[in-house]
Amino acid sequence: LALPQEDPSLERHFKGHRDAVTCVDFSIKAKQLASGSMDSCLMVWHMKPQSRAYRFTGHKDAVTCVNFSPSGHLLASGSRDKTVRLWVPNVKGESTSFRAHTATVRSVHFCSDGQSFVTASDDKTVKVWSTHRQKFLFSLSQHINWVRCAKFSPDGRLIVSASDDKTVKLWDKGSRECVHSYCEHVHGGPCLSSFVTYVDFHPSGTCIAAAGMDNTVKVWDVRTHRLLQHYQLHSAAVNALSFHPSGSYLITASSDSTLKILDLMEGRLLYTLHGHQGPATTVTFSRTGEYFASGGSDEQVMVWKSNFDVVDHGEVMKVPRPPATLASSAGNLTVSILEQRLTLTEDKLKQCLENQQLIMQRTTP
């Protein structure tokens, strides 16, 4: 299992925004990092030292969201000016703009095939557009308050959205129907007691994580809709989160000014990082997971080296042989290991169960 070899370290520190940073995203090979700000500008920073950053101006109000296309040839941004812009992230910074919503655009995210993107807005809708010519495809409109965030699943078949109506909704892109609403009074379990600020899919597509104004992070299974994990680690609102591409870690950014890295397999906190003065507003891992970037209301953009020993993640399932004293609890061990492995495919699950049976045979006197 990939375990951190050393603490994450601050690699680069970018200054250039003139107001709070709202969003960050890496290009595919982490050669560029884009950031948006309340100053209504987009900055494209180069990871190569001594390279000049690009400042893109065009939005008439705060930039709220930014996302590179899978190829890295386009950069999408959304703004309080109700428009979405698609930029060519080079020195010229050419862009095309269109009015996407009737209120602030909160979120923009490309599908993994790059053919379409999804937007979310304070006009209570989620909309899907074709990347080519920005043609409107369809709208999802069951939310009854501002929609803060919308993301495609890794396979592009589902969309998840989070709203100030205190629900997280899962949509089928094909049928355009709401498959499930994670909200109050679900099976008597923990309900959404507050607004959800941010939501994203696990890289495997099997679960979603939601960040809350109530300082929590919740992880749900998208098939059973069961709450898998519930973290209460921050002392203020959680503003953003990002899964490590391995699926083993989750990073959060909070108004308590910290970033926290969680080990999802163990269900525990690994690191608390104090980089920002004031709220940490945004955080994202690079596509390989080697770096992560954060932004804050202190106008700073920071790039950190993860320092995770990223091994072959196919090895995650190797279960160590427990000592004989664990024989009586081997049954519990099976359950807890299965509970922790959120990302299991059918094959891996089978392999895991076989490993468990071996363990139980070895440990049974």
PDB file of C-alpha atoms in Angstrom, residues 28-260:
ATOM      1  CA  ILE A  28      -2.679  16.882 -17.476  1.00  0.00           C
ATOM      2  CA  LYS A  29       1.106  16.661 -17.100  1.00  0.00           C
ATOM      3  CA  ALA A  30       1.240  19.215 -14.266  1.00  0.00           C
ATOM      4  CA  LYS A  31       3.228  21.580 -16.483  1.00  0.00           C
ATOM      5  CA  GLN A  32       0.697  24.333 -15.808  1.00  0.00           C
ATOM      6  CA  LEU A  33      -1.454  25.297 -12.861  1.00  0.00           C
ATOM      7  CA  ALA A  34      -4.477  27.543 -13.343  1.00  0.00           C
ATOM      8  CA  SER A  35      -6.027  29.617 -10.581  1.00  0.00           C
ATOM      9  CA  GLY A  36      -9.064  31.875 -10.432  1.00  0.00           C
ATOM     10  CA  SER A  37      -9.743  34.714  -8.051  1.00  0.00           C
ATOM     11  CA  MET A  38     -12.236  37.232  -6.739  1.00  0.00           C
ATOM     12  CA  ASP A  39     -10.068  39.752  -8.659  1.00  0.00           C
ATOM     13  CA  SER A  40     -11.872  38.480 -11.823  1.00  0.00           C
ATOM     14  CA  CYS A  41      -8.583  37.231 -13.328  1.00  0.00           C
ATOM     15  CA  LEU A  42      -7.309  33.808 -14.219  1.00  0.00           C
ATOM     16  CA  MET A  43      -3.614  33.061 -13.743  1.00  0.00           C
ATOM     17  CA  VAL A  44      -1.798  30.237 -15.505  1.00  0.00           C
ATOM     18  CA  TRP A  45       1.407  29.439 -13.630  1.00  0.00           C
ATOM     19  CA  HIS A  46       4.249  27.356 -15.020  1.00  0.00           C
ATOM     20  CA  MET A  47       5.726  24.655 -12.877  1.00  0.00           C
ATOM     21  CA  LYS A  48       9.087  25.186 -14.598  1.00  0.00           C
ATOM     22  CA  PRO A  49      11.104  27.654 -12.477  1.00  0.00           C
ATOM     23  CA  GLN A  50      11.659  31.182 -13.813  1.00  0.00           C
ATOM     24  CA  SER A  51       8.782  30.927 -16.301  1.00  0.00           C
ATOM     25  CA  ARG A  52       6.459  33.899 -16.593  1.00  0.00           C
ATOM     26  CA  ALA A  53       2.850  33.369 -15.570  1.00  0.00           C
ATOM     27  CA  TYR A  54      -0.027  34.293 -17.880  1.00  0.00           C
ATOM     28  CA  ARG A  55      -2.733  36.621 -16.593  1.00  0.00           C
ATOM     29  CA  PHE A  56      -6.043  36.152 -18.428  1.00  0.00           C
ATOM     30  CA  THR A  57      -8.580  38.957 -18.211  1.00  0.00           C
ATOM     31  CA  GLY A  58     -12.050  38.780 -19.696  1.00  0.00           C
ATOM     32  CA  HIS A  59     -14.478  37.981 -16.907  1.00  0.00           C
ATOM     33  CA  LYS A  60     -16.319  41.037 -15.580  1.00  0.00           C
ATOM     34  CA  ASP A  61     -16.627  39.697 -12.033  1.00  0.00           C
ATOM     35  CA  ALA A  62     -15.102  37.116  -9.659  1.00  0.00           C
ATOM     36  CA  VAL A  63     -13.845  33.863 -11.204  1.00  0.00           C
ATOM     37  CA  THR A  64     -15.380  31.021  -9.184  1.00  0.00           C
ATOM     38  CA  CYS A  65     -14.174  27.853 -10.911  1.00  0.00           C
ATOM     39  CA  VAL A  66     -11.551  26.574 -13.325  1.00  0.00           C
ATOM     40  CA  ASN A  67     -10.910  23.225 -15.037  1.00  0.00           C
ATOM     41  CA  PHE A  68      -8.443  22.018 -17.690  1.00  0.00           C
ATOM     42  CA  SER A  69      -9.820  19.784 -20.423  1.00  0.00           C
ATOM     43  CA  PRO A  70      -8.448  16.204 -20.310  1.00  0.00           C
ATOM     44  CA  SER A  71      -6.086  16.993 -23.215  1.00  0.00           C
ATOM     45  CA  GLY A  72      -4.882  20.191 -21.539  1.00  0.00           C
ATOM     46  CA  HIS A  73      -5.554  22.189 -24.730  1.00  0.00           C
ATOM     47  CA  LEU A  74      -8.481  24.101 -23.225  1.00  0.00           C
ATOM     48  CA  LEU A  75      -9.145  25.773 -19.911  1.00  0.00           C
ATOM     49  CA  ALA A  76     -12.722  26.433 -18.774  1.00  0.00           C
ATOM     50  CA  SER A  77     -13.639  29.079 -16.222  1.00  0.00           C
ATOM     51  CA  GLY A  78     -16.918  30.187 -14.664  1.00  0.00           C
ATOM     52  CA  SER A  79     -17.724  33.498 -13.054  1.00  0.00           C
ATOM     53  CA  ARG A  80     -20.086  35.625 -11.044  1.00  0.00           C
ATOM     54  CA  ASP A  81     -20.695  37.436 -14.369  1.00  0.00           C
ATOM     55  CA  LYS A  82     -22.887  34.400 -15.337  1.00  0.00           C
ATOM     56  CA  THR A  83     -20.589  33.381 -18.198  1.00  0.00           C
ATOM     57  CA  VAL A  84     -18.300  30.462 -18.930  1.00  0.00           C
ATOM     58  CA  ARG A  85     -15.110  31.115 -20.881  1.00  0.00           C
ATOM     59  CA  LEU A  86     -13.011  28.559 -22.748  1.00  0.00           C
ATOM     60  CA  TRP A  87      -9.389  29.671 -23.006  1.00  0.00           C
ATOM     61  CA  VAL A  88      -6.404  28.420 -24.967  1.00  0.00           C
ATOM     62  CA  PRO A  89      -3.835  28.296 -22.153  1.00  0.00           C
ATOM     63  CA  ASN A  90      -0.912  29.844 -24.049  1.00  0.00           C
ATOM     64  CA  VAL A  91       0.715  33.262 -24.129  1.00  0.00           C
ATOM     65  CA  LYS A  92      -2.074  34.780 -26.269  1.00  0.00           C
ATOM     66  CA  GLY A  93      -4.831  33.559 -23.971  1.00  0.00           C
ATOM     67  CA  GLU A  94      -7.538  33.622 -26.631  1.00  0.00           C
ATOM     68  CA  SER A  95     -10.968  32.814 -25.271  1.00  0.00           C
ATOM     69  CA  THR A  96     -14.563  32.314 -26.253  1.00  0.00           C
ATOM     70  CA  SER A  97     -17.298  33.379 -23.862  1.00  0.00           C
ATOM     71  CA  PHE A  98     -20.968  32.462 -23.553  1.00  0.00           C
ATOM     72  CA  ARG A  99     -23.713  33.197 -21.064  1.00  0.00           C
ATOM     73  CA  ALA A 100     -24.269  29.841 -19.412  1.00  0.00           C
ATOM     74  CA  HIS A 101     -26.688  30.721 -16.606  1.00  0.00           C
ATOM     75  CA  THR A 102     -28.966  33.458 -15.285  1.00  0.00           C
ATOM     76  CA  ALA A 103     -26.920  33.783 -12.071  1.00  0.00           C
ATOM     77  CA  THR A 104     -23.380  33.149 -10.782  1.00  0.00           C
ATOM     78  CA  VAL A 105     -21.658  30.104 -12.315  1.00  0.00           C
ATOM     79  CA  ARG A 106     -20.223  28.144  -9.369  1.00  0.00           C
ATOM     80  CA  SER A 107     -18.670  25.110 -11.024  1.00  0.00           C
ATOM     81  CA  VAL A 108     -17.364  23.866 -14.382  1.00  0.00           C
ATOM     82  CA  HIS A 109     -16.040  20.359 -15.060  1.00  0.00           C
ATOM     83  CA  PHE A 110     -15.070  18.495 -18.246  1.00  0.00           C
ATOM     84  CA  CYS A 111     -16.179  14.931 -18.920  1.00  0.00           C
ATOM     85  CA  SER A 112     -13.259  12.471 -19.126  1.00  0.00           C
ATOM     86  CA  ASP A 113     -13.661  12.190 -22.930  1.00  0.00           C
ATOM     87  CA  GLY A 114     -13.377  15.980 -23.263  1.00  0.00           C
ATOM     88  CA  GLN A 115     -16.485  16.111 -25.482  1.00  0.00           C
ATOM     89  CA  SER A 116     -18.731  17.844 -22.962  1.00  0.00           C
ATOM     90  CA  PHE A 117     -18.636  19.791 -19.719  1.00  0.00           C
ATOM     91  CA  VAL A 118     -21.044  20.391 -16.852  1.00  0.00           C
ATOM     92  CA  THR A 119     -21.805  23.697 -15.126  1.00  0.00           C
ATOM     93  CA  ALA A 120     -23.646  24.516 -11.884  1.00  0.00           C
ATOM     94  CA  SER A 121     -25.140  27.819 -10.845  1.00  0.00           C
ATOM     95  CA  ASP A 122     -26.966  29.947  -8.311  1.00  0.00           C
ATOM     96  CA  ASP A 123     -29.904  29.790 -10.757  1.00  0.00           C
ATOM     97  CA  LYS A 124     -30.492  26.310  -9.190  1.00  0.00           C
ATOM     98  CA  THR A 125     -29.651  24.394 -12.376  1.00  0.00           C
ATOM     99  CA  VAL A 126     -26.966  22.009 -13.574  1.00  0.00           C
ATOM    100  CA  LYS A 127     -26.321  22.216 -17.331  1.00  0.00           C
ATOM    101  CA  VAL A 128     -24.387  20.026 -19.752  1.00  0.00           C
ATOM    102  CA  TRP A 129     -22.752  21.536 -22.847  1.00  0.00           C
ATOM    103  CA  SER A 130     -20.811  20.232 -25.844  1.00  0.00           C
ATOM    104  CA  THR A 131     -17.203  21.425 -25.830  1.00  0.00           C
ATOM    105  CA  HIS A 132     -17.354  21.941 -29.599  1.00  0.00           C
ATOM    106  CA  ARG A 133     -19.207  25.223 -30.208  1.00  0.00           C
ATOM    107  CA  GLN A 134     -20.465  25.200 -26.587  1.00  0.00           C
ATOM    108  CA  LYS A 135     -23.849  23.881 -27.619  1.00  0.00           C
ATOM    109  CA  PHE A 136     -26.388  23.532 -24.791  1.00  0.00           C
ATOM    110  CA  LEU A 137     -27.296  19.837 -24.425  1.00  0.00           C
ATOM    111  CA  PHE A 138     -29.585  19.561 -21.392  1.00  0.00           C
ATOM    112  CA  SER A 139     -30.408  20.881 -17.963  1.00  0.00           C
ATOM    113  CA  LEU A 140     -30.933  19.113 -14.603  1.00  0.00           C
ATOM    114  CA  SER A 141     -33.273  21.183 -12.496  1.00  0.00           C
ATOM    115  CA  GLN A 142     -34.518  19.479  -9.348  1.00  0.00           C
ATOM    116  CA  HIS A 143     -32.462  21.502  -6.877  1.00  0.00           C
ATOM    117  CA  ILE A 144     -34.429  24.181  -5.030  1.00  0.00           C
ATOM    118  CA  ASN A 145     -31.496  26.375  -4.036  1.00  0.00           C
ATOM    119  CA  TRP A 146     -28.083  27.448  -5.363  1.00  0.00           C
ATOM    120  CA  VAL A 147     -25.999  24.621  -6.836  1.00  0.00           C
ATOM    121  CA  ARG A 148     -22.427  24.909  -5.586  1.00  0.00           C
ATOM    122  CA  CYS A 149     -20.734  22.112  -7.484  1.00  0.00           C
ATOM    123  CA  ALA A 150     -21.302  19.501 -10.209  1.00  0.00           C
ATOM    124  CA  LYS A 151     -18.922  16.773 -11.406  1.00  0.00           C
ATOM    125  CA  PHE A 152     -18.924  13.949 -13.933  1.00  0.00           C
ATOM    126  CA  SER A 153     -18.080  10.447 -12.745  1.00  0.00           C
ATOM    127  CA  PRO A 154     -14.760   9.092 -14.109  1.00  0.00           C
ATOM    128  CA  ASP A 155     -16.633   7.010 -16.736  1.00  0.00           C
ATOM    129  CA  GLY A 156     -18.838   9.982 -17.671  1.00  0.00           C
ATOM    130  CA  ARG A 157     -22.103   8.137 -17.021  1.00  0.00           C
ATOM    131  CA  LEU A 158     -23.123   9.881 -13.801  1.00  0.00           C
ATOM    132  CA  ILE A 159     -23.164  13.459 -12.560  1.00  0.00           C
ATOM    133  CA  VAL A 160     -23.093  14.449  -8.905  1.00  0.00           C
ATOM    134  CA  SER A 161     -24.265  17.871  -7.722  1.00  0.00           C
ATOM    135  CA  ALA A 162     -24.269  19.640  -4.361  1.00  0.00           C
ATOM    136  CA  SER A 163     -26.668  22.399  -3.415  1.00  0.00           C
ATOM    137  CA  ASP A 164     -27.630  24.860  -0.719  1.00  0.00           C
ATOM    138  CA  ASP A 165     -30.927  22.946  -0.534  1.00  0.00           C
ATOM    139  CA  LYS A 166     -28.844  20.626   1.695  1.00  0.00           C
ATOM    140  CA  THR A 167     -28.906  17.743  -0.785  1.00  0.00           C
ATOM    141  CA  VAL A 168     -26.334  15.978  -2.892  1.00  0.00           C
ATOM    142  CA  LYS A 169     -27.945  14.539  -6.008  1.00  0.00           C
ATOM    143  CA  LEU A 170     -26.731  11.740  -8.241  1.00  0.00           C
ATOM    144  CA  TRP A 171     -27.879  11.925 -11.880  1.00  0.00           C
ATOM    145  CA  ASP A 172     -27.797   9.468 -14.765  1.00  0.00           C
ATOM    146  CA  LYS A 173     -26.415  11.354 -17.765  1.00  0.00           C
ATOM    147  CA  GLY A 174     -28.123   9.039 -20.260  1.00  0.00           C
ATOM    148  CA  SER A 175     -31.658   9.199 -18.838  1.00  0.00           C
ATOM    149  CA  ARG A 176     -31.121  12.681 -17.318  1.00  0.00           C
ATOM    150  CA  GLU A 177     -32.908  11.489 -14.197  1.00  0.00           C
ATOM    151  CA  CYS A 178     -32.013  11.913 -10.557  1.00  0.00           C
ATOM    152  CA  VAL A 179     -30.930   8.443  -9.399  1.00  0.00           C
ATOM    153  CA  HIS A 180     -30.615   9.341  -5.732  1.00  0.00           C
ATOM    154  CA  SER A 181     -30.792  12.305  -3.417  1.00  0.00           C
ATOM    155  CA  TYR A 182     -28.555  12.198  -0.349  1.00  0.00           C
ATOM    156  CA  CYS A 183     -30.556  14.348   2.036  1.00  0.00           C
ATOM    157  CA  GLU A 184     -32.417  14.619   5.349  1.00  0.00           C
ATOM    158  CA  HIS A 185     -33.855  11.486   6.976  1.00  0.00           C
ATOM    159  CA  VAL A 186     -32.038   8.921   4.831  1.00  0.00           C
ATOM    160  CA  HIS A 187     -32.590   5.545   6.548  1.00  0.00           C
ATOM    161  CA  GLY A 188     -32.433   7.347   9.878  1.00  0.00           C
ATOM    162  CA  GLY A 189     -28.684   7.813   9.354  1.00  0.00           C
ATOM    163  CA  PRO A 190     -26.767  11.083   9.586  1.00  0.00           C
ATOM    164  CA  CYS A 191     -28.618  13.565   7.417  1.00  0.00           C
ATOM    165  CA  LEU A 192     -27.175  16.574   5.680  1.00  0.00           C
ATOM    166  CA  SER A 193     -27.453  19.058   8.476  1.00  0.00           C
ATOM    167  CA  SER A 194     -25.963  21.881   6.469  1.00  0.00           C
ATOM    168  CA  PHE A 195     -25.010  23.236   3.074  1.00  0.00           C
ATOM    169  CA  VAL A 196     -22.634  21.169   0.980  1.00  0.00           C
ATOM    170  CA  THR A 197     -19.822  23.279  -0.450  1.00  0.00           C
ATOM    171  CA  TYR A 198     -18.090  20.766  -2.694  1.00  0.00           C
ATOM    172  CA  VAL A 199     -18.489  17.225  -3.989  1.00  0.00           C
ATOM    173  CA  ASP A 200     -16.402  14.837  -6.085  1.00  0.00           C
ATOM    174  CA  PHE A 201     -16.192  11.242  -7.267  1.00  0.00           C
ATOM    175  CA  HIS A 202     -13.610   8.778  -6.023  1.00  0.00           C
ATOM    176  CA  PRO A 203     -11.268   7.829  -8.939  1.00  0.00           C
ATOM    177  CA  SER A 204     -12.906   4.371  -9.040  1.00  0.00           C
ATOM    178  CA  GLY A 205     -16.333   5.956  -9.466  1.00  0.00           C
ATOM    179  CA  THR A 206     -17.712   3.816  -6.624  1.00  0.00           C
ATOM    180  CA  CYS A 207     -18.219   6.552  -4.067  1.00  0.00           C
ATOM    181  CA  ILE A 208     -18.507  10.306  -3.617  1.00  0.00           C
ATOM    182  CA  ALA A 209     -17.154  12.673  -1.000  1.00  0.00           C
ATOM    183  CA  ALA A 210     -18.954  15.829   0.091  1.00  0.00           C
ATOM    184  CA  ALA A 211     -17.539  18.791   2.009  1.00  0.00           C
ATOM    185  CA  GLY A 212     -19.863  20.609   4.395  1.00  0.00           C
ATOM    186  CA  MET A 213     -20.350  24.020   5.958  1.00  0.00           C
ATOM    187  CA  ASP A 214     -20.787  22.021   9.195  1.00  0.00           C
ATOM    188  CA  ASN A 215     -17.008  21.246   9.154  1.00  0.00           C
ATOM    189  CA  THR A 216     -17.529  17.635   8.023  1.00  0.00           C
ATOM    190  CA  VAL A 217     -16.575  15.384   5.129  1.00  0.00           C
ATOM    191  CA  LYS A 218     -18.891  12.512   4.252  1.00  0.00           C
ATOM    192  CA  VAL A 219     -18.177   9.617   1.898  1.00  0.00           C
ATOM    193  CA  TRP A 220     -21.093   7.697   0.359  1.00  0.00           C
ATOM    194  CA  ASP A 221     -21.312   4.581  -1.777  1.00  0.00           C
ATOM    195  CA  VAL A 222     -22.948   5.463  -5.113  1.00  0.00           C
ATOM    196  CA  ARG A 223     -24.506   2.008  -5.530  1.00  0.00           C
ATOM    197  CA  THR A 224     -25.915   1.253  -2.072  1.00  0.00           C
ATOM    198  CA  HIS A 225     -26.096   4.994  -1.151  1.00  0.00           C
ATOM    199  CA  ARG A 226     -24.771   4.038   2.267  1.00  0.00           C
ATOM    200  CA  LEU A 227     -22.710   6.486   4.300  1.00  0.00           C
ATOM    201  CA  LEU A 228     -19.254   4.863   4.371  1.00  0.00           C
ATOM    202  CA  GLN A 229     -17.202   7.421   6.262  1.00  0.00           C
ATOM    203  CA  HIS A 230     -17.872  10.588   8.223  1.00  0.00           C
ATOM    204  CA  TYR A 231     -14.996  12.862   9.251  1.00  0.00           C
ATOM    205  CA  GLN A 232     -15.245  15.722  11.742  1.00  0.00           C
ATOM    206  CA  LEU A 233     -11.706  17.046  11.765  1.00  0.00           C
ATOM    207  CA  HIS A 234     -11.891  20.732  10.882  1.00  0.00           C
ATOM    208  CA  SER A 235     -12.966  23.543  13.190  1.00  0.00           C
ATOM    209  CA  ALA A 236     -14.663  25.548  10.405  1.00  0.00           C
ATOM    210  CA  ALA A 237     -16.364  24.964   7.037  1.00  0.00           C
ATOM    211  CA  VAL A 238     -14.709  22.576   4.585  1.00  0.00           C
ATOM    212  CA  ASN A 239     -14.511  24.474   1.281  1.00  0.00           C
ATOM    213  CA  ALA A 240     -13.031  21.915  -1.102  1.00  0.00           C
ATOM    214  CA  LEU A 241     -11.637  18.405  -1.337  1.00  0.00           C
ATOM    215  CA  SER A 242      -9.696  16.261  -3.785  1.00  0.00           C
ATOM    216  CA  PHE A 243      -9.043  12.519  -4.060  1.00  0.00           C
ATOM    217  CA  HIS A 244      -5.515  11.288  -4.703  1.00  0.00           C
ATOM    218  CA  PRO A 245      -5.539   9.370  -8.040  1.00  0.00           C
ATOM    219  CA  SER A 246      -4.678   6.144  -6.164  1.00  0.00           C
ATOM    220  CA  GLY A 247      -7.975   6.481  -4.315  1.00  0.00           C
ATOM    221  CA  SER A 248      -6.195   5.967  -0.997  1.00  0.00           C
ATOM    222  CA  TYR A 249      -6.086   9.555   0.209  1.00  0.00           C
ATOM    223  CA  LEU A 250      -8.342  12.589   0.378  1.00  0.00           C
ATOM    224  CA  ILE A 251      -7.210  16.172   0.912  1.00  0.00           C
ATOM    225  CA  THR A 252      -9.452  18.908   2.317  1.00  0.00           C
ATOM    226  CA  ALA A 253      -9.244  22.718   2.500  1.00  0.00           C
ATOM    227  CA  SER A 254     -11.025  24.577   5.278  1.00  0.00           C
ATOM    228  CA  SER A 255     -11.909  28.036   6.562  1.00  0.00           C
ATOM    229  CA  ASP A 256      -9.925  27.068   9.688  1.00  0.00           C
ATOM    230  CA  SER A 257      -6.916  27.864   7.401  1.00  0.00           C
ATOM    231  CA  THR A 258      -5.641  24.274   7.278  1.00  0.00           C
ATOM    232  CA  LEU A 259      -5.366  21.533   4.676  1.00  0.00           C
ATOM    233  CA  LYS A 260      -5.825  17.987   5.954  1.00  0.00           C
TER     234      LYS A 260
END
